[in-house]
């Protein structure tokens, strides 16, 4: 019966190859090792180059392989658990914050953010740019949108932009009572600027995390963060990171 | 200065094309509309087919396009917010659970799950398979691993597997006090079985959500869920889904 089912829904060739490659990675290669070139790999497994590339892309999505310009394809280390969940209920910039502010400008946000903030579409808001690193590697970039009404006591003139301005906005934000926050996670591709900061090519898969901070029934700030999907596992919850490796070949039977 | 920087890091052609295509999607096409074929599109934008395909893949990652066999490439509807966060602190199978149990077997789990559950690697655990649909579309599949110690009062023999068995396991689980849970989200590719259930090709990008349920300082159950990355936006938190569209072209300046 198993055979009949297998025949009626044949697995695509790249998927079979992916499975064979996974086994080879487990048994023959160690983390950081450079894979043989595509021609040799295709010859070894008796497949076309296009099929090989598809299988390599799968393994990149799964975080098993890294492709880097000028280096080649290497065996990736396990993904790093990055705490994202908002259990602490603190504002961005609180004492234990993992983010580093790098810039701040006053500019109209994207229309969707303006709608969330209930600011007019042309109304400039404080836009704090921050970055996050883990083990000296850039893992995420963020744009934090703060409407002027959320930081009314912000000094107006002395530092109009830059890191000092970013710190001032974050400091003022702490004065507000934080009622709560919600988040969403979705798949995206890195824009040119984010890609540069994250040391990826434009269009690389990323995990997009949107966080909305609420005070007095209104949105006080919106964070839009871009995490590297190849190296990050986003963790939520009080118990800390779940250290577990997904295997898409798993079966219940 | 801006120009110098732009010249030193030129945007790849597929990324420029992606931006042009996004604008065309916004202004000329509506949701569900079928795009012209690749040859015509490549001619219109004056690019090679390979470049066009790269840009189309970007837009698929971003959830703007859907490619379906026998239909072609269509403009995707906005992603659906799917509540994933464990704020309710309830066991799987509680009254308002969005998941439908479809099967249950007793089998050794993947090694990583066995380690989390602190069961022996060869020890069989109850493995409940569940599925989740939104607007009649399959959005996720799940394997829920429940060690026998978590459901000691489960009747032993009468229904050894199947939906009835799954319901019995979930019902017994409710008897335990739930101390808390944590979660992680990462990018993956759909295995053959999940792909079939989710109506995708094997290797399609998916969001993998691992949830660990704890009782009395131990892991009482582990859920490994696979969400379609093309149609789902995972939401966490008390405020409900964040309705917002990420634009990777956004700039802070």
Tab-separated table of C-alpha atoms in Angstrom:
chain	number	residue	atom	x	y	z
A	1	UNK	CA	0.000	0.000	0.000
A	2	UNK	CA	2.845	2.311	0.858
A	3	UNK	CA	4.274	1.640	-2.568
A	4	UNK	CA	1.021	2.413	-4.336
A	5	UNK	CA	0.780	5.720	-2.525
A	6	UNK	CA	4.361	6.551	-3.359
A	7	UNK	CA	3.691	5.838	-7.031
A	8	UNK	CA	0.519	7.869	-7.158
A	9	UNK	CA	2.195	10.954	-5.674
A	10	UNK	CA	5.841	10.750	-6.718
A	11	UNK	CA	8.191	13.019	-4.816
A	12	UNK	CA	9.887	15.556	-7.062
A	13	UNK	CA	13.505	14.812	-7.904
A	14	UNK	CA	14.860	17.884	-6.075
A	15	UNK	CA	13.083	16.739	-2.945
A	16	UNK	CA	14.591	13.251	-3.135
A	17	UNK	CA	17.970	14.886	-3.679
A	18	UNK	CA	17.390	17.188	-0.708
A	19	UNK	CA	16.871	14.140	1.476
A	20	UNK	CA	20.033	12.466	0.160
A	21	UNK	CA	21.998	15.697	0.688
A	22	UNK	CA	20.669	16.041	4.250
A	23	UNK	CA	21.951	12.578	5.045
A	24	UNK	CA	25.332	13.405	3.503
A	25	UNK	CA	25.498	16.622	5.564
A	26	UNK	CA	24.734	14.695	8.743
A	27	UNK	CA	27.297	11.982	8.145
A	28	UNK	CA	30.150	13.492	6.124
A	29	UNK	CA	30.339	17.219	6.791
A	30	UNK	CA	30.873	19.405	9.816
A	31	UNK	CA	29.726	22.960	10.520
A	32	UNK	CA	31.589	25.575	8.487
A	33	UNK	CA	32.916	23.078	5.959
A	34	UNK	CA	32.786	24.145	2.313
A	35	UNK	CA	30.759	21.887	0.025
A	36	UNK	CA	32.210	20.596	-3.253
A	37	UNK	CA	31.320	22.761	-6.248
A	38	UNK	CA	28.007	22.335	-8.048
A	39	UNK	CA	29.478	20.407	-10.965
A	40	UNK	CA	31.057	17.801	-8.702
A	41	UNK	CA	27.973	17.535	-6.491
A	42	UNK	CA	25.669	17.118	-9.493
A	43	UNK	CA	27.942	14.394	-10.850
A	44	UNK	CA	28.116	12.573	-7.517
A	45	UNK	CA	24.343	12.397	-7.158
A	46	UNK	CA	23.705	11.915	-10.862
A	47	UNK	CA	21.390	14.910	-11.257
A	48	UNK	CA	21.187	17.973	-13.477
A	49	UNK	CA	22.661	21.236	-12.204
A	50	UNK	CA	19.177	22.825	-12.094
A	51	UNK	CA	17.909	20.028	-9.841
A	52	UNK	CA	20.932	20.397	-7.593
A	53	UNK	CA	20.373	24.129	-7.268
A	54	UNK	CA	16.753	23.589	-6.265
A	55	UNK	CA	17.802	21.139	-3.559
A	56	UNK	CA	20.503	23.533	-2.318
A	57	UNK	CA	17.897	26.286	-2.107
A	58	UNK	CA	15.689	24.039	0.051
A	59	UNK	CA	18.551	23.410	2.419
A	60	UNK	CA	19.284	27.120	2.556
A	61	UNK	CA	15.635	27.806	3.494
A	62	UNK	CA	15.927	25.176	6.202
A	63	UNK	CA	19.053	26.836	7.566
A	64	UNK	CA	21.300	23.834	6.845
A	65	UNK	CA	23.437	25.575	4.234
A	66	UNK	CA	24.788	29.085	3.796
A	67	UNK	CA	25.757	30.496	0.435
A	68	UNK	CA	28.203	33.331	0.608
A	69	UNK	CA	29.763	35.270	-2.218
A	70	UNK	CA	33.396	34.477	-2.726
A	71	UNK	CA	33.294	31.644	-0.222
A	72	UNK	CA	30.889	29.140	-1.706
A	73	UNK	CA	28.346	26.958	0.025
A	74	UNK	CA	29.120	26.040	3.617
A	75	UNK	CA	27.433	23.904	6.243
A	76	UNK	CA	25.522	26.309	8.508
A	77	UNK	CA	25.764	26.270	12.290
A	78	UNK	CA	22.478	25.694	14.150
A	79	UNK	CA	20.198	28.730	14.150
A	80	UNK	CA	20.493	31.134	17.038
A	81	UNK	CA	17.424	31.603	19.236
A	82	UNK	CA	16.605	35.336	19.333
A	83	UNK	CA	14.109	36.490	21.973
A	84	UNK	CA	11.368	38.472	20.265
A	85	UNK	CA	8.303	37.967	22.446
A	86	UNK	CA	7.041	40.923	24.393
A	87	UNK	CA	6.497	39.177	27.717
A	88	UNK	CA	8.543	41.746	29.581
A	89	UNK	CA	6.085	44.493	28.691
A	90	UNK	CA	8.739	47.146	28.421
A	91	UNK	CA	9.199	49.971	25.954
A	92	UNK	CA	11.924	49.797	23.322
A	93	UNK	CA	15.108	51.199	24.805
A	94	UNK	CA	14.505	49.840	28.330
A	95	UNK	CA	17.532	48.796	30.354
A	96	UNK	CA	17.904	45.222	29.036
A	97	UNK	CA	17.108	46.065	25.427
A	98	UNK	CA	19.143	44.120	22.855
A	99	UNK	CA	18.850	46.849	20.212
A	100	UNK	CA	21.346	49.579	19.422
A	101	UNK	CA	19.990	52.909	18.147
A	102	UNK	CA	21.884	54.204	15.113
A	103	UNK	CA	19.836	57.080	13.769
A	104	UNK	CA	16.647	59.093	14.105
A	105	UNK	CA	14.867	61.266	11.568
A	106	UNK	CA	11.512	63.033	11.438
A	107	UNK	CA	9.656	61.761	8.372
A	108	UNK	CA	6.220	60.609	7.217
A	109	UNK	CA	5.932	56.843	7.821
A	110	UNK	CA	4.567	54.283	5.320
A	111	UNK	CA	0.803	54.705	4.891
A	112	UNK	CA	-0.005	51.490	6.796
A	113	UNK	CA	1.999	52.695	9.803
A	114	UNK	CA	0.346	56.128	9.675
A	115	UNK	CA	-3.045	54.407	9.789
A	116	UNK	CA	-2.011	52.331	12.819
A	117	UNK	CA	-0.650	55.397	14.590
A	118	UNK	CA	-3.728	57.414	13.591
A	119	UNK	CA	-1.489	60.162	12.341
A	120	UNK	CA	-2.172	61.896	9.052
A	121	UNK	CA	-0.471	60.305	6.059
A	122	UNK	CA	1.784	63.304	5.502
A	123	UNK	CA	2.486	63.920	9.179
A	124	UNK	CA	6.142	63.342	10.064
A	125	UNK	CA	6.873	60.984	12.980
A	126	UNK	CA	10.109	60.226	14.809
A	127	UNK	CA	11.686	57.300	13.002
A	128	UNK	CA	14.368	55.582	15.055
A	129	UNK	CA	16.627	53.159	13.233
A	130	UNK	CA	18.128	50.433	15.377
A	131	UNK	CA	20.200	47.318	14.818
A	132	UNK	CA	20.622	44.101	16.726
A	133	UNK	CA	23.612	41.797	16.782
A	134	UNK	CA	24.189	38.358	18.287
A	135	UNK	CA	27.688	36.934	18.640
A	136	UNK	CA	28.972	39.984	16.713
A	137	UNK	CA	26.788	39.090	13.699
A	138	UNK	CA	24.048	41.477	12.536
A	139	UNK	CA	20.750	39.623	12.983
A	140	UNK	CA	18.103	42.300	12.612
A	141	UNK	CA	17.337	45.895	11.681
A	142	UNK	CA	14.412	47.919	12.924
A	143	UNK	CA	12.500	51.067	12.175
A	144	UNK	CA	10.627	52.317	15.230
A	145	UNK	CA	7.907	54.865	14.484
A	146	UNK	CA	7.001	57.220	17.333
A	147	UNK	CA	4.392	59.946	16.751
A	148	UNK	CA	5.153	63.339	18.256
A	149	UNK	CA	2.189	63.078	20.640
A	150	UNK	CA	3.909	60.087	22.369
A	151	UNK	CA	6.983	62.149	23.306
A	152	UNK	CA	5.618	65.661	23.936
A	153	UNK	CA	8.492	66.687	26.224
A	154	UNK	CA	11.180	65.880	23.659
A	155	UNK	CA	13.561	68.837	23.327
A	156	UNK	CA	12.794	70.397	19.967
A	157	UNK	CA	15.960	71.665	18.424
A	158	UNK	CA	19.334	70.788	19.883
A	159	UNK	CA	19.928	67.380	18.207
A	160	UNK	CA	17.614	67.107	15.214
A	161	UNK	CA	18.811	63.654	14.119
A	162	UNK	CA	21.404	60.956	14.739
A	163	UNK	CA	22.102	58.580	17.607
A	164	UNK	CA	21.705	61.186	20.351
A	165	UNK	CA	18.282	62.074	19.001
A	166	UNK	CA	17.320	58.378	18.899
A	167	UNK	CA	18.309	57.989	22.548
A	168	UNK	CA	16.290	61.046	23.500
A	169	UNK	CA	13.151	59.689	21.776
A	170	UNK	CA	13.554	56.288	23.492
A	171	UNK	CA	14.121	57.975	26.851
A	172	UNK	CA	10.961	60.077	26.524
A	173	UNK	CA	8.954	57.012	25.492
A	174	UNK	CA	9.694	55.386	28.885
A	175	UNK	CA	7.588	58.061	30.593
A	176	UNK	CA	4.357	56.736	29.067
A	177	UNK	CA	2.399	53.977	30.806
A	178	UNK	CA	2.605	50.847	28.595
A	179	UNK	CA	-0.758	49.099	28.388
A	180	UNK	CA	0.314	46.217	26.213
A	181	UNK	CA	1.647	45.185	22.860
A	182	UNK	CA	0.937	42.752	20.089
A	183	UNK	CA	3.063	41.285	17.362
A	184	UNK	CA	2.954	39.583	14.028
A	185	UNK	CA	5.517	37.534	12.127
A	186	UNK	CA	5.584	36.952	8.402
A	187	UNK	CA	7.951	35.980	5.633
A	188	UNK	CA	9.445	38.707	3.467
A	189	UNK	CA	12.426	39.593	1.355
A	190	UNK	CA	15.143	42.011	2.417
A	191	UNK	CA	15.051	45.466	0.884
A	192	UNK	CA	18.307	46.910	-0.454
A	193	UNK	CA	19.080	48.913	2.686
A	194	UNK	CA	18.233	46.127	5.142
A	195	UNK	CA	20.158	43.628	3.020
A	196	UNK	CA	23.257	45.800	3.203
A	197	UNK	CA	23.013	46.077	6.973
A	198	UNK	CA	22.356	42.370	7.430
A	199	UNK	CA	25.169	41.362	5.086
A	200	UNK	CA	22.758	39.664	2.673
A	201	UNK	CA	21.787	40.187	-0.950
A	202	UNK	CA	18.616	42.188	-1.671
A	203	UNK	CA	15.669	39.817	-1.780
A	204	UNK	CA	17.098	37.345	0.742
A	205	UNK	CA	14.363	35.717	2.852
A	206	UNK	CA	13.753	37.539	6.127
A	207	UNK	CA	11.282	37.283	8.984
A	208	UNK	CA	9.324	40.503	9.433
A	209	UNK	CA	8.183	41.234	12.960
A	210	UNK	CA	5.701	44.051	13.557
A	211	UNK	CA	5.149	45.165	17.150
A	212	UNK	CA	2.490	47.623	18.202
A	213	UNK	CA	2.878	49.347	21.580
A	214	UNK	CA	-0.313	50.636	23.145
A	215	UNK	CA	-1.034	53.292	25.737
A	216	UNK	CA	-4.432	54.626	26.818
A	217	UNK	CA	-6.191	52.643	24.109
A	218	UNK	CA	-4.079	54.080	21.303
A	219	UNK	CA	-0.997	52.989	19.411
A	220	UNK	CA	1.948	54.813	20.974
A	221	UNK	CA	4.654	53.365	18.715
A	222	UNK	CA	5.112	50.789	15.962
A	223	UNK	CA	8.258	48.746	15.440
A	224	UNK	CA	8.969	47.041	12.116
A	225	UNK	CA	11.894	44.684	12.473
A	226	UNK	CA	13.614	42.577	9.830
A	227	UNK	CA	15.382	39.405	11.052
A	228	UNK	CA	17.719	37.235	8.990
A	229	UNK	CA	15.715	34.089	8.274
A	230	UNK	CA	18.801	31.985	7.590
A	231	UNK	CA	20.420	32.340	11.001
A	232	UNK	CA	17.562	33.260	13.380
A	233	UNK	CA	14.937	31.298	15.245
A	234	UNK	CA	12.551	33.761	16.888
A	235	UNK	CA	11.572	32.802	20.420
A	236	UNK	CA	8.493	33.825	22.382
A	237	UNK	CA	7.652	33.094	25.958
A	238	UNK	CA	8.862	32.937	29.506
A	239	UNK	CA	10.825	29.700	29.299
A	240	UNK	CA	13.475	31.056	26.973
A	241	UNK	CA	14.437	29.619	23.615
A	242	UNK	CA	13.093	26.272	22.543
A	243	UNK	CA	16.165	24.360	21.454
A	244	UNK	CA	14.797	22.060	18.854
A	245	UNK	CA	15.506	21.200	15.259
A	246	UNK	CA	12.648	20.755	12.814
A	247	UNK	CA	12.969	17.886	10.381
A	248	UNK	CA	10.557	18.224	7.455
A	249	UNK	CA	10.908	14.494	6.791
A	250	UNK	CA	9.261	13.598	10.091
A	251	UNK	CA	6.268	11.304	9.847
A	252	UNK	CA	3.570	10.466	12.315
A	253	UNK	CA	3.363	6.873	11.248
B	1	UNK	CA	27.238	61.501	-1.466
B	2	UNK	CA	24.049	59.510	-1.916
B	3	UNK	CA	25.009	58.969	-5.518
B	4	UNK	CA	28.482	57.734	-4.645
B	5	UNK	CA	27.011	55.217	-2.257
B	6	UNK	CA	24.495	54.093	-4.846
B	7	UNK	CA	27.262	53.624	-7.381
B	8	UNK	CA	29.462	51.680	-5.022
B	9	UNK	CA	26.666	49.256	-4.139
B	10	UNK	CA	24.485	48.994	-7.243
B	11	UNK	CA	21.108	47.320	-6.743
B	12	UNK	CA	20.906	44.006	-8.553
B	13	UNK	CA	18.781	43.997	-11.694
B	14	UNK	CA	16.186	41.570	-10.262
B	15	UNK	CA	15.693	43.930	-7.343
B	16	UNK	CA	15.126	46.921	-9.595
B	17	UNK	CA	12.684	44.799	-11.582
B	18	UNK	CA	10.944	43.732	-8.373
B	19	UNK	CA	10.336	47.377	-7.549
B	20	UNK	CA	8.986	48.092	-11.030
B	21	UNK	CA	6.744	45.023	-10.843
B	22	UNK	CA	5.431	46.048	-7.422
B	23	UNK	CA	4.403	49.391	-8.837
B	24	UNK	CA	2.701	47.693	-11.787
B	25	UNK	CA	0.854	45.364	-9.382
B	26	UNK	CA	-0.345	48.317	-7.331
B	27	UNK	CA	-1.565	50.345	-10.278
B	28	UNK	CA	-2.643	47.896	-12.990
B	29	UNK	CA	-3.697	44.612	-11.417
B	30	UNK	CA	-6.306	43.514	-8.917
B	31	UNK	CA	-6.349	40.574	-6.504
B	32	UNK	CA	-6.784	37.218	-8.231
B	33	UNK	CA	-5.869	38.544	-11.665
B	34	UNK	CA	-3.583	36.343	-13.763
B	35	UNK	CA	-0.305	37.945	-14.811
B	36	UNK	CA	0.835	37.851	-18.462
B	37	UNK	CA	3.148	34.938	-19.236
B	38	UNK	CA	6.853	35.137	-18.515
B	39	UNK	CA	7.850	35.778	-22.116
B	40	UNK	CA	5.551	38.778	-22.441
B	41	UNK	CA	6.525	40.148	-19.046
B	42	UNK	CA	10.229	39.814	-19.783
B	43	UNK	CA	9.709	41.626	-23.097
B	44	UNK	CA	7.711	44.422	-21.486
B	45	UNK	CA	10.368	45.160	-18.886
B	46	UNK	CA	13.270	44.458	-21.218
B	47	UNK	CA	14.900	41.806	-19.014
B	48	UNK	CA	16.064	38.229	-19.405
B	49	UNK	CA	13.715	35.428	-18.364
B	50	UNK	CA	16.091	34.412	-15.552
B	51	UNK	CA	15.979	37.937	-14.097
B	52	UNK	CA	12.207	37.986	-14.351
B	53	UNK	CA	11.944	34.666	-12.511
B	54	UNK	CA	14.136	35.952	-9.693
B	55	UNK	CA	11.921	39.012	-9.287
B	56	UNK	CA	8.769	36.873	-9.350
B	57	UNK	CA	10.262	34.681	-6.633
B	58	UNK	CA	10.861	37.781	-4.488
B	59	UNK	CA	7.265	38.818	-4.852
B	60	UNK	CA	6.129	35.308	-3.996
B	61	UNK	CA	8.231	35.432	-0.794
B	62	UNK	CA	6.619	38.762	0.026
B	63	UNK	CA	3.159	37.289	-0.458
B	64	UNK	CA	2.307	39.568	-3.393
B	65	UNK	CA	2.105	36.799	-6.003
B	66	UNK	CA	0.908	33.208	-5.981
B	67	UNK	CA	2.140	30.658	-8.471
B	68	UNK	CA	-0.202	27.753	-8.965
B	69	UNK	CA	0.174	24.808	-11.297
B	70	UNK	CA	-2.174	24.935	-14.235
B	71	UNK	CA	-3.325	28.443	-13.366
B	72	UNK	CA	-0.226	30.579	-13.705
B	73	UNK	CA	0.888	33.500	-11.586
B	74	UNK	CA	-1.876	35.458	-9.893
B	75	UNK	CA	-1.983	38.549	-7.700
B	76	UNK	CA	-2.290	37.307	-4.120
B	77	UNK	CA	-4.883	38.556	-1.656
B	78	UNK	CA	-3.489	40.143	1.543
B	79	UNK	CA	-2.142	37.597	3.996
B	80	UNK	CA	-4.507	36.280	6.621
B	81	UNK	CA	-3.632	36.963	10.264
B	82	UNK	CA	-3.549	33.632	12.109
B	83	UNK	CA	-3.483	33.749	15.913
B	84	UNK	CA	-0.562	31.667	17.135
B	85	UNK	CA	0.458	33.253	20.409
B	86	UNK	CA	-0.170	31.311	23.568
B	87	UNK	CA	-1.635	34.134	25.638
B	88	UNK	CA	-4.706	32.104	26.507
B	89	UNK	CA	-2.621	29.548	28.397
B	90	UNK	CA	-4.811	26.659	27.413
B	91	UNK	CA	-3.970	23.128	26.350
B	92	UNK	CA	-4.344	22.065	22.738
B	93	UNK	CA	-7.896	20.855	22.217
B	94	UNK	CA	-9.490	23.392	24.585
B	95	UNK	CA	-12.947	24.671	23.721
B	96	UNK	CA	-11.943	27.494	21.352
B	97	UNK	CA	-9.153	25.583	19.634
B	98	UNK	CA	-8.830	26.293	15.900
B	99	UNK	CA	-7.269	22.884	15.165
B	100	UNK	CA	-9.016	19.749	13.954
B	101	UNK	CA	-7.581	16.388	15.041
B	102	UNK	CA	-7.274	13.920	12.174
B	103	UNK	CA	-5.208	11.044	13.509
B	104	UNK	CA	-3.265	9.674	16.445
B	105	UNK	CA	-0.571	7.005	16.556
B	106	UNK	CA	1.834	5.764	19.190
B	107	UNK	CA	5.365	6.133	17.823
B	108	UNK	CA	8.868	7.266	18.822
B	109	UNK	CA	9.174	11.031	18.154
B	110	UNK	CA	12.116	12.737	16.419
B	111	UNK	CA	15.216	12.675	18.633
B	112	UNK	CA	15.027	16.421	19.394
B	113	UNK	CA	11.436	16.056	20.616
B	114	UNK	CA	12.334	13.014	22.726
B	115	UNK	CA	15.063	15.095	24.376
B	116	UNK	CA	12.620	17.927	25.130
B	117	UNK	CA	10.077	15.485	26.526
B	118	UNK	CA	12.796	13.667	28.476
B	119	UNK	CA	11.534	10.384	27.115
B	120	UNK	CA	13.918	7.749	25.852
B	121	UNK	CA	14.744	8.007	22.160
B	122	UNK	CA	13.001	4.728	21.354
B	123	UNK	CA	10.038	5.309	23.662
B	124	UNK	CA	6.764	5.686	21.761
B	125	UNK	CA	4.657	8.770	22.531
B	126	UNK	CA	1.136	9.685	21.475
B	127	UNK	CA	1.442	11.614	18.234
B	128	UNK	CA	-1.682	13.570	17.368
B	129	UNK	CA	-1.936	14.930	13.847
B	130	UNK	CA	-4.095	18.021	13.476
B	131	UNK	CA	-4.927	20.470	10.719
B	132	UNK	CA	-6.066	24.049	10.689
B	133	UNK	CA	-8.081	25.847	8.045
B	134	UNK	CA	-9.034	29.495	7.568
B	135	UNK	CA	-11.749	30.496	5.100
B	136	UNK	CA	-11.876	26.836	3.973
B	137	UNK	CA	-8.195	26.928	2.977
B	138	UNK	CA	-5.671	24.657	4.713
B	139	UNK	CA	-3.204	26.961	6.499
B	140	UNK	CA	-1.284	24.671	8.826
B	141	UNK	CA	-0.567	21.105	9.879
B	142	UNK	CA	0.610	19.994	13.288
B	143	UNK	CA	2.155	17.042	15.038
B	144	UNK	CA	1.467	17.148	18.776
B	145	UNK	CA	3.687	14.861	20.846
B	146	UNK	CA	2.280	13.728	24.190
B	147	UNK	CA	4.286	11.336	26.364
B	148	UNK	CA	2.323	8.569	28.071
B	149	UNK	CA	3.084	10.004	31.514
B	150	UNK	CA	1.056	13.147	30.621
B	151	UNK	CA	-2.140	11.148	30.016
B	152	UNK	CA	-1.936	8.264	32.510
B	153	UNK	CA	-5.715	7.712	32.628
B	154	UNK	CA	-6.032	7.246	28.857
B	155	UNK	CA	-7.991	4.052	28.101
B	156	UNK	CA	-5.474	1.580	26.781
B	157	UNK	CA	-7.056	-0.514	24.110
B	158	UNK	CA	-10.459	0.400	22.714
B	159	UNK	CA	-9.401	2.913	20.023
B	160	UNK	CA	-5.710	2.458	19.309
B	161	UNK	CA	-5.489	5.152	16.621
B	162	UNK	CA	-7.520	7.561	14.491
B	163	UNK	CA	-9.569	10.651	15.249
B	164	UNK	CA	-11.342	9.192	18.280
B	165	UNK	CA	-7.989	8.344	19.815
B	166	UNK	CA	-6.736	11.883	19.105
B	167	UNK	CA	-9.752	13.353	20.896
B	168	UNK	CA	-9.207	11.062	23.863
B	169	UNK	CA	-5.552	12.159	24.200
B	170	UNK	CA	-6.514	15.848	23.996
B	171	UNK	CA	-9.298	15.335	26.552
B	172	UNK	CA	-6.952	13.660	29.025
B	173	UNK	CA	-4.378	16.423	28.557
B	174	UNK	CA	-6.882	19.003	29.890
B	175	UNK	CA	-6.702	17.340	33.321
B	176	UNK	CA	-3.110	18.481	33.862
B	177	UNK	CA	-2.381	21.883	35.382
B	178	UNK	CA	-0.745	24.038	32.669
B	179	UNK	CA	2.172	26.022	34.088
B	180	UNK	CA	3.110	27.835	30.910
B	181	UNK	CA	4.335	27.507	27.402
B	182	UNK	CA	6.952	28.939	25.100
B	183	UNK	CA	7.264	29.108	21.355
B	184	UNK	CA	9.691	29.595	18.542
B	185	UNK	CA	9.206	30.550	14.900
B	186	UNK	CA	11.599	29.822	12.080
B	187	UNK	CA	11.679	29.500	8.326
B	188	UNK	CA	11.580	26.038	6.791
B	189	UNK	CA	10.543	24.126	3.713
B	190	UNK	CA	7.498	21.879	3.538
B	191	UNK	CA	8.104	18.138	3.688
B	192	UNK	CA	6.304	15.934	1.181
B	193	UNK	CA	3.449	15.029	3.534
B	194	UNK	CA	2.875	18.560	4.846
B	195	UNK	CA	3.092	19.932	1.308
B	196	UNK	CA	0.329	17.569	0.191
B	197	UNK	CA	-1.915	18.622	3.063
B	198	UNK	CA	-1.231	22.316	2.547
B	199	UNK	CA	-1.749	22.110	-1.202
B	200	UNK	CA	1.832	23.191	-1.913
B	201	UNK	CA	4.815	21.606	-3.632
B	202	UNK	CA	7.427	19.905	-1.459
B	203	UNK	CA	10.045	22.450	-0.466
B	204	UNK	CA	7.654	25.426	-0.446
B	205	UNK	CA	8.606	28.008	2.223
B	206	UNK	CA	6.752	27.481	5.490
B	207	UNK	CA	6.849	28.992	8.967
B	208	UNK	CA	7.649	26.382	11.596
B	209	UNK	CA	6.170	27.036	15.021
B	210	UNK	CA	7.319	24.918	17.947
B	211	UNK	CA	5.313	25.162	21.178
B	212	UNK	CA	6.366	23.558	24.424
B	213	UNK	CA	3.710	23.039	27.111
B	214	UNK	CA	4.987	22.763	30.668
B	215	UNK	CA	3.555	21.261	33.816
B	216	UNK	CA	5.277	20.825	37.172
B	217	UNK	CA	8.613	21.976	35.735
B	218	UNK	CA	8.585	19.425	32.930
B	219	UNK	CA	7.583	19.407	29.297
B	220	UNK	CA	4.124	17.844	29.115
B	221	UNK	CA	3.674	18.096	25.347
B	222	UNK	CA	5.405	19.516	22.278
B	223	UNK	CA	3.591	20.850	19.219
B	224	UNK	CA	5.385	21.230	15.896
B	225	UNK	CA	3.219	23.184	13.480
B	226	UNK	CA	3.859	24.048	9.845
B	227	UNK	CA	2.154	27.184	8.503
B	228	UNK	CA	1.958	28.225	4.860
B	229	UNK	CA	4.321	31.172	4.582
B	230	UNK	CA	2.688	32.510	1.432
B	231	UNK	CA	-0.770	33.123	2.888
B	232	UNK	CA	-0.219	33.426	6.663
B	233	UNK	CA	0.827	36.228	8.956
B	234	UNK	CA	1.286	34.785	12.448
B	235	UNK	CA	-0.107	36.991	15.214
B	236	UNK	CA	0.867	37.073	18.865
B	237	UNK	CA	-0.666	39.056	21.664
B	238	UNK	CA	-3.817	40.250	23.304
B	239	UNK	CA	-4.749	42.963	20.834
B	240	UNK	CA	-5.448	40.573	17.979
B	241	UNK	CA	-3.853	40.656	14.555
B	242	UNK	CA	-1.736	43.590	13.532
B	243	UNK	CA	-3.147	44.615	10.171
B	244	UNK	CA	-0.173	46.053	8.434
B	245	UNK	CA	1.676	45.556	5.197
B	246	UNK	CA	5.470	45.514	5.178
B	247	UNK	CA	7.137	47.332	2.336
B	248	UNK	CA	10.781	46.317	1.942
B	249	UNK	CA	11.411	49.539	0.013
B	250	UNK	CA	10.668	51.683	3.052
B	251	UNK	CA	13.408	54.128	3.984
B	252	UNK	CA	14.048	56.034	7.156
B	253	UNK	CA	15.387	59.072	5.375
